[in-house]
Short mmCIF file of C-alpha atoms in Angstrom, two decimals:
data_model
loop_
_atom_site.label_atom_id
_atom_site.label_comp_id
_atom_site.label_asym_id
_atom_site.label_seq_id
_atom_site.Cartn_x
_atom_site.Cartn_y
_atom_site.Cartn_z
CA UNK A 1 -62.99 32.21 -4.92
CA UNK A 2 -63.87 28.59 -5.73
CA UNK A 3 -64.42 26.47 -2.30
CA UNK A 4 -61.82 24.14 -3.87
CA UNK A 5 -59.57 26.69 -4.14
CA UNK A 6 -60.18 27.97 -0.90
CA UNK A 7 -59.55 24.65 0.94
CA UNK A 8 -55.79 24.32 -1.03
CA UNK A 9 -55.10 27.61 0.56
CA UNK A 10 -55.87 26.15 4.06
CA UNK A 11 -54.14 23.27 3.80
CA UNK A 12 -50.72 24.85 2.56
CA UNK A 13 -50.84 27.70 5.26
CA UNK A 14 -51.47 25.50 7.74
CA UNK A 15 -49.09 23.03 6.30
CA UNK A 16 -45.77 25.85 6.20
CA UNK A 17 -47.68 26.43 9.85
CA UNK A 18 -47.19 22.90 10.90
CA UNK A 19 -43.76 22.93 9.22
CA UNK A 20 -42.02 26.06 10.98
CA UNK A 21 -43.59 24.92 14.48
CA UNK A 22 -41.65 21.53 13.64
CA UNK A 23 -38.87 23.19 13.16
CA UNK A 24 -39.03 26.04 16.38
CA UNK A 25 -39.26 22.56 18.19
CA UNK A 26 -36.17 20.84 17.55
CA UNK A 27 -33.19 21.64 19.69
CA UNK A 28 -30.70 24.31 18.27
CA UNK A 29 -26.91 24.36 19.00
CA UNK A 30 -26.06 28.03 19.06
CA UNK A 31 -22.45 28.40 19.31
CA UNK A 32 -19.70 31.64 20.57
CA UNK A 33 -17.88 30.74 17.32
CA UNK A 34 -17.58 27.30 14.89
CA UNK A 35 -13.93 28.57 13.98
CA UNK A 36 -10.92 28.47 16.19
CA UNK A 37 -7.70 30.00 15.70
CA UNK A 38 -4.73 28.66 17.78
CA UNK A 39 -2.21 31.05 16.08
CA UNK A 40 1.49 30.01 16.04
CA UNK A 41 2.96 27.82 18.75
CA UNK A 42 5.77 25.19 19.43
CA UNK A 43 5.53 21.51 18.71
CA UNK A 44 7.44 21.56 22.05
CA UNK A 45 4.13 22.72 23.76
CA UNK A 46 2.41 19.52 23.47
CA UNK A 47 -1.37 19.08 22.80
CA UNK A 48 -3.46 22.44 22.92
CA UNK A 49 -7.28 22.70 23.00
CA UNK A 50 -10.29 24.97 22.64
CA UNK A 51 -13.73 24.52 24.26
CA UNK A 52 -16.20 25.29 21.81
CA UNK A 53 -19.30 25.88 23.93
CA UNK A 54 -22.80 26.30 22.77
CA UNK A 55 -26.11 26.99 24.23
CA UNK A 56 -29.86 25.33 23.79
CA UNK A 57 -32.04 27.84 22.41
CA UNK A 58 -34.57 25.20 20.65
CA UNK A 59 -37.21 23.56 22.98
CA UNK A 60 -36.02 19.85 23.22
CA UNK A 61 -32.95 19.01 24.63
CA UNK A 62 -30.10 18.45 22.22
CA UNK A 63 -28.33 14.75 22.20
CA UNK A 64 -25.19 14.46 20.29
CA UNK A 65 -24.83 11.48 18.53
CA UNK A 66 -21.04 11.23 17.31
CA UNK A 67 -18.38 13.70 16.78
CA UNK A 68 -15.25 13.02 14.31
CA UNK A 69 -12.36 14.76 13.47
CA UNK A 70 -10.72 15.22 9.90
CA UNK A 71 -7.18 13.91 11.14
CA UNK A 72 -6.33 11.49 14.07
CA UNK A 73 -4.23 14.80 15.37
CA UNK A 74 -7.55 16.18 16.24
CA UNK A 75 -9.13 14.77 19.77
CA UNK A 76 -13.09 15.78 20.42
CA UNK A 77 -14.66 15.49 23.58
CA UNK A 78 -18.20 16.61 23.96
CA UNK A 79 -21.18 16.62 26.07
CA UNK A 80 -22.40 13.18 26.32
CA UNK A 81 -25.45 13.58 28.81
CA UNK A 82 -29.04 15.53 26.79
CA UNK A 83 -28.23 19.19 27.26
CA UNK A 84 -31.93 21.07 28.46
CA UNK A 85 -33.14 23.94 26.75
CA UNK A 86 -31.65 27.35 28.17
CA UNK A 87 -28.23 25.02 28.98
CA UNK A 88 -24.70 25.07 28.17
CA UNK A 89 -23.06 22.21 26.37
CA UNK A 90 -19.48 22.02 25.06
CA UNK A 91 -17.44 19.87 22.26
CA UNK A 92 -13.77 20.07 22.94
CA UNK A 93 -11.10 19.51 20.31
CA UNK A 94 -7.62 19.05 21.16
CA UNK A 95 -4.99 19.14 18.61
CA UNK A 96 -1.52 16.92 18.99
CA UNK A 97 1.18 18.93 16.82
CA UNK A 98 3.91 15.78 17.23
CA UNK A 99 5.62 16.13 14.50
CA UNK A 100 3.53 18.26 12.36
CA UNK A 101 5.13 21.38 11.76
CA UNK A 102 3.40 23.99 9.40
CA UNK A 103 -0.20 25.06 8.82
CA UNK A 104 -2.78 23.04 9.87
CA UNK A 105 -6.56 23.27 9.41
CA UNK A 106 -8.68 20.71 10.70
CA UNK A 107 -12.78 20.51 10.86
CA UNK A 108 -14.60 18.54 13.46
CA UNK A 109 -18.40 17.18 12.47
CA UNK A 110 -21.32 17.09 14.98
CA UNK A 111 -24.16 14.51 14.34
CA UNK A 112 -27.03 15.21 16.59
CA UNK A 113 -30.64 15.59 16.90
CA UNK A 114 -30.71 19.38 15.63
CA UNK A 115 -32.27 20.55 12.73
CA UNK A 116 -29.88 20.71 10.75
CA UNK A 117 -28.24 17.50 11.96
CA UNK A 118 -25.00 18.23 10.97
CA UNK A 119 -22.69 20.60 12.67
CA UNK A 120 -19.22 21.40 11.45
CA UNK A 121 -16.92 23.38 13.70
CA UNK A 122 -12.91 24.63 12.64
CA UNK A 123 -9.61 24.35 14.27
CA UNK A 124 -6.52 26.07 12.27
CA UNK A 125 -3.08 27.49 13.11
CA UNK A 126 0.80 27.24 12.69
CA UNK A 127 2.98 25.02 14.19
CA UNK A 128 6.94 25.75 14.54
CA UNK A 129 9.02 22.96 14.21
CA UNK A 130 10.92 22.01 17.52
CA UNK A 131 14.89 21.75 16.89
CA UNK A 132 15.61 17.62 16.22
CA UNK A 133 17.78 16.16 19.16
CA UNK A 134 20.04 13.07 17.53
CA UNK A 135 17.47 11.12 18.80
CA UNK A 136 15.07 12.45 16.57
CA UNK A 137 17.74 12.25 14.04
CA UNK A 138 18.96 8.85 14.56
CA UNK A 139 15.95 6.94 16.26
CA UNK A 140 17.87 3.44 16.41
CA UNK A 141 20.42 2.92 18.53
CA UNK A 142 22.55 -0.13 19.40
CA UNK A 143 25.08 0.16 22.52
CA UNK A 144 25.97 4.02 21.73
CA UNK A 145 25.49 3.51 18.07
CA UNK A 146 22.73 5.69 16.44
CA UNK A 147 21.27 4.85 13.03
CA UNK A 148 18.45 6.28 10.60
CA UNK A 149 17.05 2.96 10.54
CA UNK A 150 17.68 -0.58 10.89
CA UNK A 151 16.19 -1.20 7.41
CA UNK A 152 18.76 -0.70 4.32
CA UNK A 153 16.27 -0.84 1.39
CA UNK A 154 17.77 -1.02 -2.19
CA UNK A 155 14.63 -0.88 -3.93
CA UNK A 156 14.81 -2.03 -7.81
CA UNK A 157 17.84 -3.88 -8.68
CA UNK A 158 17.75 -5.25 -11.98
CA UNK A 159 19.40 -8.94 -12.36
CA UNK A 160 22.51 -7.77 -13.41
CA UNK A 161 23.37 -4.80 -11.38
CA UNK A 162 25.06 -3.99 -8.88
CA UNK A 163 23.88 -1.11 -7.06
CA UNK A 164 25.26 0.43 -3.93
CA UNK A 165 23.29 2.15 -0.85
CA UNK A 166 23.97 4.46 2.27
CA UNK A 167 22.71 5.07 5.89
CA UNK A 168 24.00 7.50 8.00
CA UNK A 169 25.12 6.65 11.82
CA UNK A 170 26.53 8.73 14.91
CA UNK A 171 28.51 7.67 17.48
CA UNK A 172 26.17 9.15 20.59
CA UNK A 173 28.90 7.57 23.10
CA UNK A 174 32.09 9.23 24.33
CA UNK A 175 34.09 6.16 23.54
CA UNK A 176 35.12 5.35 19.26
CA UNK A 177 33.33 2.79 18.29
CA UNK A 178 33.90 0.48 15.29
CA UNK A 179 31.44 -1.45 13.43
CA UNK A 180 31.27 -4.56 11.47
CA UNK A 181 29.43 -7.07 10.54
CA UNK A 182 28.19 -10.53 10.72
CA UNK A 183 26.32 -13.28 8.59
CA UNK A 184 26.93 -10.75 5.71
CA UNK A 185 25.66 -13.10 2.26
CA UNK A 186 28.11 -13.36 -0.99
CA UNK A 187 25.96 -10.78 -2.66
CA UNK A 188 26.47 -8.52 -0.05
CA UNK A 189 29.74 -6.38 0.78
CA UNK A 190 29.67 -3.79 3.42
CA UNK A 191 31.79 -0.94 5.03
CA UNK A 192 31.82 1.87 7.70
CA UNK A 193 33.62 5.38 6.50
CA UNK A 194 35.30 6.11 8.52
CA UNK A 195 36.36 2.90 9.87
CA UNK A 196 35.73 4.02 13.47
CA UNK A 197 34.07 6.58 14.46
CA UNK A 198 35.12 9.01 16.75
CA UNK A 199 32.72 10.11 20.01
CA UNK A 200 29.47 12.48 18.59
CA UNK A 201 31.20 11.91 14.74
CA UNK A 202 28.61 11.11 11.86
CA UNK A 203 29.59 8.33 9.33
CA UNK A 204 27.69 6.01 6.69
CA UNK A 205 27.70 2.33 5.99
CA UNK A 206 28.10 1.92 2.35
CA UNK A 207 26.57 -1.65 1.12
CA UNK A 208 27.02 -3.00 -2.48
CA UNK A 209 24.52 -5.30 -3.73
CA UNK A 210 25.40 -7.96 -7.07
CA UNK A 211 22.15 -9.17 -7.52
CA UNK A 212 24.00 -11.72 -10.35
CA UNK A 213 25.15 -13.38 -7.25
CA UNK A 214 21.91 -13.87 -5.26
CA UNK A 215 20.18 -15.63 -7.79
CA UNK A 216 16.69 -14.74 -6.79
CA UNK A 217 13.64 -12.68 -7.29
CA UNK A 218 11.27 -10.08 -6.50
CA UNK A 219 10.93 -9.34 -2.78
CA UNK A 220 13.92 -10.56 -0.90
CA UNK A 221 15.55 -10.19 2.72
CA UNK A 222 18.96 -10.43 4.40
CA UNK A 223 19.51 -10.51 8.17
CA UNK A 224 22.76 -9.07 9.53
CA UNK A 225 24.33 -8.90 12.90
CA UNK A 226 26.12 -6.05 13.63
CA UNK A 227 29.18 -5.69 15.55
CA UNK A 228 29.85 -3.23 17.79
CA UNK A 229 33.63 -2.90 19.16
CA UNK A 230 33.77 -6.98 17.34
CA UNK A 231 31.46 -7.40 20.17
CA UNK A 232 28.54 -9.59 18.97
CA UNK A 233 25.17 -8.88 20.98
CA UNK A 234 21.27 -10.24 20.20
CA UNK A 235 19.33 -7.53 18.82
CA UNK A 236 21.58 -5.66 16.77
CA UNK A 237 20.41 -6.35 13.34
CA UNK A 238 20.65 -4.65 10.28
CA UNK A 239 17.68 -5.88 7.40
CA UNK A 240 18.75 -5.03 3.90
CA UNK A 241 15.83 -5.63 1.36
CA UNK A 242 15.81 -5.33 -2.51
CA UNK A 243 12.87 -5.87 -4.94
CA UNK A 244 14.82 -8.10 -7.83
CA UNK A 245 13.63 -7.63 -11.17
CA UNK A 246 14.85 -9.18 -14.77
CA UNK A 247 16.98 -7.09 -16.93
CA UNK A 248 14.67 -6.54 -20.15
CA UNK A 249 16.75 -3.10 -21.29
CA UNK A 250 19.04 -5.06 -23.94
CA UNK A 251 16.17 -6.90 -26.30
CA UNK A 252 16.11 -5.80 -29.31
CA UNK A 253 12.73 -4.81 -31.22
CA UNK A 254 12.60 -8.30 -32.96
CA UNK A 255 13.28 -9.63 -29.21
CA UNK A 256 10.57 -8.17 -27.99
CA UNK A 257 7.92 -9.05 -30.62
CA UNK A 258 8.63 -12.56 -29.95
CA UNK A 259 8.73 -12.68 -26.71
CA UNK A 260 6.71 -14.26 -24.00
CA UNK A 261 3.07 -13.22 -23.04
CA UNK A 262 1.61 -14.45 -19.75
CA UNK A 263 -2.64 -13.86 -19.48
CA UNK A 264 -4.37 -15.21 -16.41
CA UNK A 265 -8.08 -16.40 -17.36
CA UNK A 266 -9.05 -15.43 -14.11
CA UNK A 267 -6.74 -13.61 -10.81
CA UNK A 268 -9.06 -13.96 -8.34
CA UNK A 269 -10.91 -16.50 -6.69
CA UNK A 270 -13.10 -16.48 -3.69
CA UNK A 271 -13.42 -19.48 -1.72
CA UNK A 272 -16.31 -18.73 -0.04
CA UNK A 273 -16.60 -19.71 3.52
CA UNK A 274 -14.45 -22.49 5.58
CA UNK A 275 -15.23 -24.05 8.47
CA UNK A 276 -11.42 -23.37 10.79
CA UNK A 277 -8.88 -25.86 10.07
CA UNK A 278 -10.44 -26.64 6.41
CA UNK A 279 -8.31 -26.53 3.31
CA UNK A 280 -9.18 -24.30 -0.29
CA UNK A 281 -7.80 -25.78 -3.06
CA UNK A 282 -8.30 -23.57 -6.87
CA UNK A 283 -6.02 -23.84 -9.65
CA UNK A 284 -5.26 -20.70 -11.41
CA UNK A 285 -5.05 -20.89 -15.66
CA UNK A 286 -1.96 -19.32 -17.35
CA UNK A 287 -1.84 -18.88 -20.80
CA UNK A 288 1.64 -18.25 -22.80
CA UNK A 289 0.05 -16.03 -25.56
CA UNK A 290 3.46 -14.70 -27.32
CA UNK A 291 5.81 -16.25 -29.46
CA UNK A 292 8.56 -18.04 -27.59
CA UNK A 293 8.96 -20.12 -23.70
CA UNK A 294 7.52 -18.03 -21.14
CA UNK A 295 9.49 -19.11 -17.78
CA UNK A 296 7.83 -19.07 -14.43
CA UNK A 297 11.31 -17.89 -12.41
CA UNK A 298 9.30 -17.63 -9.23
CA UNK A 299 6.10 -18.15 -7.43
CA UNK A 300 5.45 -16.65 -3.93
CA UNK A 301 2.33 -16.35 -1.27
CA UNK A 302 1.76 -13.86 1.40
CA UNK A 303 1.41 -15.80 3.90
CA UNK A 304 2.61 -19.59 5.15
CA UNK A 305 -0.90 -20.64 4.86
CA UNK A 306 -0.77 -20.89 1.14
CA UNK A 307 0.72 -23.71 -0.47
CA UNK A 308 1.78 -22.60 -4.42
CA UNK A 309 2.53 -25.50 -6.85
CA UNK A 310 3.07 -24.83 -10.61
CA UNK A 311 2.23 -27.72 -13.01
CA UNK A 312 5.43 -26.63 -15.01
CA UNK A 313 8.10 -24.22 -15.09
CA UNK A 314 8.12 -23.57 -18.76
CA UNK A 315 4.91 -22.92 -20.90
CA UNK A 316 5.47 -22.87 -24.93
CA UNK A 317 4.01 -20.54 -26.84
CA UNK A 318 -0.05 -21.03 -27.30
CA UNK A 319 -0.13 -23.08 -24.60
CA UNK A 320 -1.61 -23.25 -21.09
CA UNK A 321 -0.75 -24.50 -17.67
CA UNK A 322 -2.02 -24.62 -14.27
CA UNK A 323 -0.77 -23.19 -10.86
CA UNK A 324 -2.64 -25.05 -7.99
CA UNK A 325 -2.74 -23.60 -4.88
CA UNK A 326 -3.98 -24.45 -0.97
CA UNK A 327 -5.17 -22.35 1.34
CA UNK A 328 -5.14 -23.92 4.96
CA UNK A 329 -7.44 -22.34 7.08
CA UNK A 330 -6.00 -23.89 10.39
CA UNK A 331 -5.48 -20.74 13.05
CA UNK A 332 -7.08 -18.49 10.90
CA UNK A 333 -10.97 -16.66 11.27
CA UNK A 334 -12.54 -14.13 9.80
CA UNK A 335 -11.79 -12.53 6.29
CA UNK A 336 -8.64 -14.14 4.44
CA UNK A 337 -7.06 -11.74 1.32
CA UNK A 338 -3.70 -13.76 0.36
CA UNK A 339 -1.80 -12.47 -2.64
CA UNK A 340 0.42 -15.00 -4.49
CA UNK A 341 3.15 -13.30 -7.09
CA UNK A 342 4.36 -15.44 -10.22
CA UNK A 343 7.38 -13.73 -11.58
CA UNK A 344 8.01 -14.73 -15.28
CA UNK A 345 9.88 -13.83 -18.25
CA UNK A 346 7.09 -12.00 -19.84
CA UNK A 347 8.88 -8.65 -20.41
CA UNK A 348 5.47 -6.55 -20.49
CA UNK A 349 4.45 -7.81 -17.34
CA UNK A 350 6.60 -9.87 -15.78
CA UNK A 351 5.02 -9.55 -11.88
CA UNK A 352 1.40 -10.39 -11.23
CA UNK A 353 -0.36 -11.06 -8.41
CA UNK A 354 -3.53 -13.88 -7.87
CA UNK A 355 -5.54 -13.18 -4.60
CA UNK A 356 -7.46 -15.92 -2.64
CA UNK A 357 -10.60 -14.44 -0.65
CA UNK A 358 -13.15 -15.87 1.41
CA UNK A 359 -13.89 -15.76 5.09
CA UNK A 360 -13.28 -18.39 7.72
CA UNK A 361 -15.83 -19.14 10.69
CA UNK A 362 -15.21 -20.99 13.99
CA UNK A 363 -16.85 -24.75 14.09
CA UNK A 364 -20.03 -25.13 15.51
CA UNK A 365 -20.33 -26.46 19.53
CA UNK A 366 -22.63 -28.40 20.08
#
């Protein structure tokens, strides 16, 4: 054997030497178990936990660095002080089955000083569904009056429908109560079946939206008050939302080939950074690209901050126009993402939103 040879040998042995020694030195988390079955229980029995405890069998003392959970249902606590060699150190996970019923299976990960650094441990098991009180059922409630929601959403309704809707309510008193209702808009009709309702009786409010009538579009909002026994109180509102959108079903083929085409050259634009109370100004580019008047039926921002102001309402075909808008930093800091939404006639795509970006610092003191 060569000496050259010889010496390679050396070094590798006593480099896989060097290299296990590193390893019998770092701390080792030897755990009971890394799984944990809870088996079936209750949602009624509130949070349940294991301890999953482990012992130091390397020869530095283990420091756990973080512990997360898969699901905010899953709790860990762990130990936070160095655990010695020879010791006993714990990480706890405690599992919240609030309404989560079924099979659950959840994995909690260790960072630490170990070799290897990462440590996964398992939590599984079966949760049975508690029985829904009318609470559960109707979580709103307005002087004995229970409802689903206080949020009638209609979703789509195209500019010539109308479209009805339904929530269902329970009288929870031991009195009949009747319900109307207040501040109720011209596109709007409403009505309780029955017309009272009887003590622990179910019933629905039936609303009919004519969205010909309101005369607006995309995202809108009605208040209403409602009326318990005619009795008027603060509070007891009912929201009804829609999301109002053009009626493009009857153009014909020929309609449609000639019809408007709206193209952004650009959607978004970053303003960089603004000293607080500073204004962003940017004018966004539209181009009308099909063949007859594209209409801009509405323009909307996220937020009050945002001023919107279209050069024109009507672009011809082939032509372009600008819609300026301000951003007003006043009360704001930090980062700023404000969507603004031009609804047009463009049958394709008749909704589309411009962001604004940029981030807003606090003035300098002197």
């Amino acid at each position: 054997m060569s000496r050259k040879v010889f010496y390679l040998l050396v070094v590798a042995i006593l480099g896989s030497t060097l290299s296990v020694s590193a390893q019998d030195a770092a701390p080792v988390m030897k755990f009971d178990t890394k799984e944990y079955d809870f088996k079936t229980f209750k949602e009624e029995d509130g949070l349940t936990s294991y301890s999953f405890e482990f012992i130091n069998t390397g020869n530095q003392p283990v420091i756990i660095n973080q512990v997360r959970s898969s699901c905010g249902c899953t709790s860990p606590e762990w130990s936070k002080e160095p655990v010695a060699p020879g010791q006993k150190g714990f990480v706890k996970a405690t599992f919240d089955p609030k309404n989560r019923p079924g099979p659950f299976n959840k994995s909690i990960t260790i960072t630490a000083n170990t070799n290897p650094a990462i440590t996964i441990l398992r939590i599984s098991g079966n949760v049975i569904a508690r029985e829904k009180t009318v609470a559960d059922l109707y979580p709103r409630e307005m002087d004995g009056l229970r409802l689903q929601n206080n949020h009638l959403s209609f979703t789509k309704v195209k500019n010539t429908e109308v479209k009805d809707a339904s929530m269902e309510v329970y009288n929870d008193s031991d009195k009949p109560i009747s319900i109307g209702f207040k501040r109720v808009p011209a596109h709007l009709s409403l009505k309780m079946v029955p017309e009272t309702l009887q003590p622990k009786q179910k019933g629905q409010i039936i609303a009919t939206y004519d969205a010909s009538k309101k005369k607006d579009w995309g995202f809108v909002i009605d208040y209403l008050d409602v009326l318990i026994n005619q009795e008027y109180k603060s509070g007891n509102r009912l929201t009804v939302s829609a999301n109002l959108v053009e009626d493009f079903s009857s153009l014909s083929k020929s309609e449609l080939a000639n019809s408007p085409k709206v193209e952004f050259v650009k959607d978004v634009f970053d303003f960089g950074e603004l000293t607080q109370g500073e204004k962003a100004e940017y004018s966004f580019t539209m181009k009308n690209m099909g063949k007859s008047d594209l209409i801009i039926r509405k323009t909307k921002a996220s937020c009050g901050c945002t001023a919107i102001a279209p050069s024109t309402k009507i672009v011809k075909a082939g032509e372009a126009s600008e819609i300026k808008v301000v951003f007003n930093s006043r009360g704001k800091r930090g980062r700023q993402n404000k969507m603004i939404t031009v609804i047009t006639n463009d049958p394709v795509d008749s909704e589309v939103k411009l962001r604004i970006s940029g981030n807003v610092v606090m003035p300098k003191t002197n």
